[in-house]
Amino acid sequence: MSTATPPTQTPDRQPGSSAGPQSPSSQSPQDKRRKRLASYSVRNMVLSVLPVGALALVWWAIPFNPSEPVRPHVETEATAQYVAEQSDFPVWVPQPPEEWIPTVAWYEARYDEMPTWHISYETPEGEYLALTQAADVSDRWLDEVLRDGTEDREVELTGPDGEQAFMQFQGPRPSNAELAWLLGPEDTGGSTVVVHGTAGALAELPEFLESVQARD
């Protein structure tokens, strides 16, 4: 006797079911909303990165010239105000036009350990001109500021107190005191003022001195 093999039954499919992927028309509203939000997120991210990229491109396109020195900021006004507050004599403060570039401004015991006010500029013509001032100066202080220069002659120059007789000095070349002009304590209210610089700054000296204010 042979035994019959029962036929294989195929599971019933529910109406509307499909073995393949769903068509776009059959996607639920939630799926459509998620895809739309994802699309917006990508677009917003791209739009937010564009300005940063544009700025980076502009920065990269700016030519860099290594021959142009980067000048540090010199705080002339705050330093001058501090010197005026600490000193018992009128402090000479140059205030030349903006074409004059300040290079240093300090108040230190740098010359013969004596508190000294010093400020220097690069002139519009590219020369060097500075003002150095202190009270009760010593011969060593003078030698260091004047670079061991020698007396030349008296010259009439106009400063904060009008026209006065300065002693002109000739210093070593090259140096920051190739020419110097000194005014003593009897003419400044108790201090010694030395204006000094490169020889080429002689033509710009009157403009520099006329900009000086004496601060008590």
Coordinates of C-alpha atoms in Angstrom, one line a residue:
M1 CA 0.0 0.0 0.0
S2 CA 1.3 3.4 -0.9
T3 CA 1.0 6.5 1.2
A4 CA 0.0 9.7 -0.5
T5 CA 2.1 12.8 0.1
P6 CA -0.1 15.7 1.2
P7 CA 0.2 18.7 -1.2
T8 CA 2.3 21.7 -0.1
Q9 CA 0.1 24.6 0.9
T10 CA 1.0 28.2 0.0
P11 CA 0.2 30.7 2.8
D12 CA -2.6 33.0 2.0
R13 CA -1.7 36.6 1.2
Q14 CA -3.6 39.4 2.8
P15 CA -5.4 41.8 0.5
G16 CA -3.2 44.7 -0.4
S17 CA 0.1 43.0 0.6
S18 CA 3.0 42.9 -1.9
A19 CA 6.3 41.0 -1.9
G20 CA 8.2 43.8 -3.5
P21 CA 9.0 47.4 -2.2
Q22 CA 6.3 49.9 -1.7
S23 CA 5.6 52.4 -4.4
P24 CA 5.9 56.1 -3.6
S25 CA 2.2 56.4 -3.7
S26 CA 1.8 53.8 -1.0
Q27 CA 4.3 55.5 1.5
S28 CA 2.7 56.7 4.7
P29 CA 2.5 60.5 5.4
Q30 CA 5.0 60.0 8.2
D31 CA 7.6 58.6 5.8
K32 CA 7.1 61.5 3.4
R33 CA 7.6 64.0 6.2
R34 CA 10.8 62.4 7.4
K35 CA 12.3 62.5 3.9
R36 CA 11.3 66.1 3.5
L37 CA 12.9 67.1 6.8
A38 CA 16.1 65.3 5.9
S39 CA 16.2 67.1 2.6
Y40 CA 15.7 70.5 4.4
S41 CA 18.5 69.6 6.9
V42 CA 21.0 68.9 4.2
R43 CA 20.1 72.1 2.3
N44 CA 20.4 74.2 5.5
M45 CA 23.8 72.7 6.3
V46 CA 25.1 73.5 2.8
L47 CA 23.7 77.1 3.0
S48 CA 25.4 77.6 6.4
V49 CA 28.8 76.4 5.2
L50 CA 28.8 78.6 2.1
P51 CA 29.6 82.0 3.9
V52 CA 32.4 80.3 5.8
G53 CA 33.9 79.0 2.6
A54 CA 33.5 82.3 0.9
L55 CA 35.4 84.1 3.7
A56 CA 38.2 81.5 3.6
L57 CA 38.5 82.0 -0.1
V58 CA 38.8 85.7 0.3
W59 CA 41.4 85.4 3.0
W60 CA 43.4 82.9 0.9
A61 CA 43.2 85.3 -2.1
I62 CA 44.7 88.3 -0.2
P63 CA 48.4 88.5 -1.1
F64 CA 50.9 88.4 1.8
N65 CA 53.9 90.5 1.5
P66 CA 56.7 89.3 3.8
S67 CA 58.7 92.5 3.1
E68 CA 56.1 94.6 5.0
P69 CA 57.0 94.5 8.7
V70 CA 54.2 94.0 11.2
R71 CA 54.4 96.9 13.6
P72 CA 53.4 96.3 17.2
H73 CA 50.9 98.7 18.8
V74 CA 52.6 101.3 21.0
E75 CA 50.5 102.7 23.8
T76 CA 51.8 106.3 23.8
E77 CA 48.9 108.1 25.6
A78 CA 48.5 105.7 28.6
T79 CA 52.3 105.6 29.1
A80 CA 52.6 109.4 28.9
Q81 CA 49.7 109.9 31.4
Y82 CA 51.4 107.5 33.8
V83 CA 54.7 109.4 33.5
A84 CA 53.0 112.7 34.2
E85 CA 51.4 111.2 37.3
Q86 CA 54.7 109.9 38.6
S87 CA 56.9 112.9 37.9
D88 CA 57.5 116.1 39.8
F89 CA 58.3 118.1 36.6
P90 CA 56.4 119.0 33.4
V91 CA 56.5 116.0 31.1
W92 CA 57.1 116.6 27.4
V93 CA 54.7 114.6 25.4
P94 CA 55.0 114.7 21.6
Q95 CA 51.7 114.5 19.6
P96 CA 52.8 114.7 16.0
P97 CA 50.4 113.9 13.1
E98 CA 49.3 110.4 12.3
E99 CA 52.0 110.1 9.6
W100 CA 54.5 109.9 12.4
I101 CA 54.7 106.2 13.5
P102 CA 55.5 105.6 17.2
T103 CA 58.1 102.9 17.7
V104 CA 58.5 102.7 21.5
A105 CA 57.2 104.4 24.6
W106 CA 58.5 103.6 28.0
Y107 CA 59.3 104.9 31.5
E108 CA 62.1 102.9 33.0
A109 CA 65.4 103.2 34.9
R110 CA 67.3 102.2 31.7
Y111 CA 70.0 104.9 31.7
D112 CA 72.3 104.9 34.7
E113 CA 69.4 103.4 36.7
M114 CA 67.5 106.7 36.7
P115 CA 63.7 106.8 36.0
T116 CA 63.5 108.0 32.4
W117 CA 60.7 108.9 30.0
H118 CA 61.4 107.9 26.4
I119 CA 59.3 108.0 23.2
S120 CA 60.5 107.6 19.6
Y121 CA 59.0 107.8 16.1
E122 CA 59.6 106.9 12.6
T123 CA 59.2 110.2 10.7
P124 CA 57.1 110.6 7.5
E125 CA 60.4 110.6 5.6
G126 CA 61.6 107.4 7.2
E127 CA 64.0 108.9 9.7
Y128 CA 64.2 108.4 13.5
L129 CA 63.4 111.0 16.1
A130 CA 63.0 110.5 19.8
L131 CA 62.6 112.4 23.1
T132 CA 64.2 111.4 26.3
Q133 CA 63.6 113.1 29.6
A134 CA 64.6 112.7 33.3
A135 CA 65.3 114.8 36.4
D136 CA 68.6 115.1 38.3
V137 CA 70.5 113.4 35.5
S138 CA 74.1 112.3 35.9
D139 CA 77.0 112.6 33.5
R140 CA 76.7 108.9 32.7
W141 CA 73.0 109.4 31.9
L142 CA 74.0 112.1 29.4
D143 CA 76.7 110.0 27.9
E144 CA 74.4 107.1 27.4
V145 CA 71.5 109.1 25.9
L146 CA 73.8 111.3 23.7
R147 CA 76.0 108.3 22.7
D148 CA 79.1 110.2 23.9
G149 CA 78.3 113.0 21.5
T150 CA 80.1 116.3 21.6
E151 CA 78.8 119.8 21.9
D152 CA 78.4 121.6 18.6
R153 CA 76.6 124.9 19.1
E154 CA 73.5 126.6 20.4
V155 CA 70.4 126.7 18.2
E156 CA 67.0 128.4 18.7
L157 CA 64.1 126.0 18.5
T158 CA 60.5 126.4 19.4
G159 CA 59.1 123.9 22.0
P160 CA 56.1 123.9 24.3
D161 CA 57.4 127.0 26.1
G162 CA 58.1 129.0 23.0
E163 CA 61.5 129.7 21.4
Q164 CA 64.4 128.5 23.5
A165 CA 68.1 128.0 23.2
F166 CA 69.0 124.3 22.8
M167 CA 72.5 122.9 22.9
Q168 CA 73.1 120.8 19.7
F169 CA 75.3 117.7 19.9
Q170 CA 77.0 115.7 17.2
G171 CA 77.0 112.0 17.8
P172 CA 78.4 108.8 16.2
R173 CA 77.1 107.6 12.9
P174 CA 75.2 105.5 12.5
S175 CA 73.3 105.8 15.8
N176 CA 70.0 107.0 17.2
A177 CA 71.8 110.2 18.3
E178 CA 73.6 111.3 15.2
L179 CA 72.2 114.8 16.1
A180 CA 70.8 115.7 19.5
W181 CA 69.4 118.9 21.1
L182 CA 69.5 119.3 24.9
L183 CA 67.6 121.6 27.2
G184 CA 68.5 121.8 30.8
P185 CA 66.4 121.9 34.0
E186 CA 66.5 125.7 34.4
D187 CA 64.5 125.9 31.1
T188 CA 62.1 123.0 31.6
G189 CA 60.9 123.2 35.2
G190 CA 63.3 120.7 36.7
S191 CA 64.2 118.1 34.1
T192 CA 66.7 117.5 31.3
V193 CA 65.2 117.0 27.8
V194 CA 67.1 115.5 25.0
V195 CA 65.6 115.3 21.5
H196 CA 67.8 113.1 19.3
G197 CA 67.7 111.1 16.1
T198 CA 69.2 110.5 12.7
A199 CA 70.8 113.3 10.9
G200 CA 68.2 113.1 8.1
A201 CA 65.5 114.1 10.6
L202 CA 66.8 117.6 11.0
A203 CA 64.3 119.0 8.5
E204 CA 61.4 117.4 10.4
L205 CA 62.6 118.5 13.9
P206 CA 60.5 121.8 14.0
E207 CA 57.3 119.9 13.3
F208 CA 58.1 117.4 16.0
L209 CA 58.9 120.0 18.7
E210 CA 55.9 122.1 17.8
S211 CA 53.7 119.1 18.6
V212 CA 55.1 118.7 22.1
Q213 CA 52.8 119.5 25.1
A214 CA 54.2 119.9 28.6
R215 CA 52.0 118.0 31.1
D216 CA 52.2 118.6 34.8

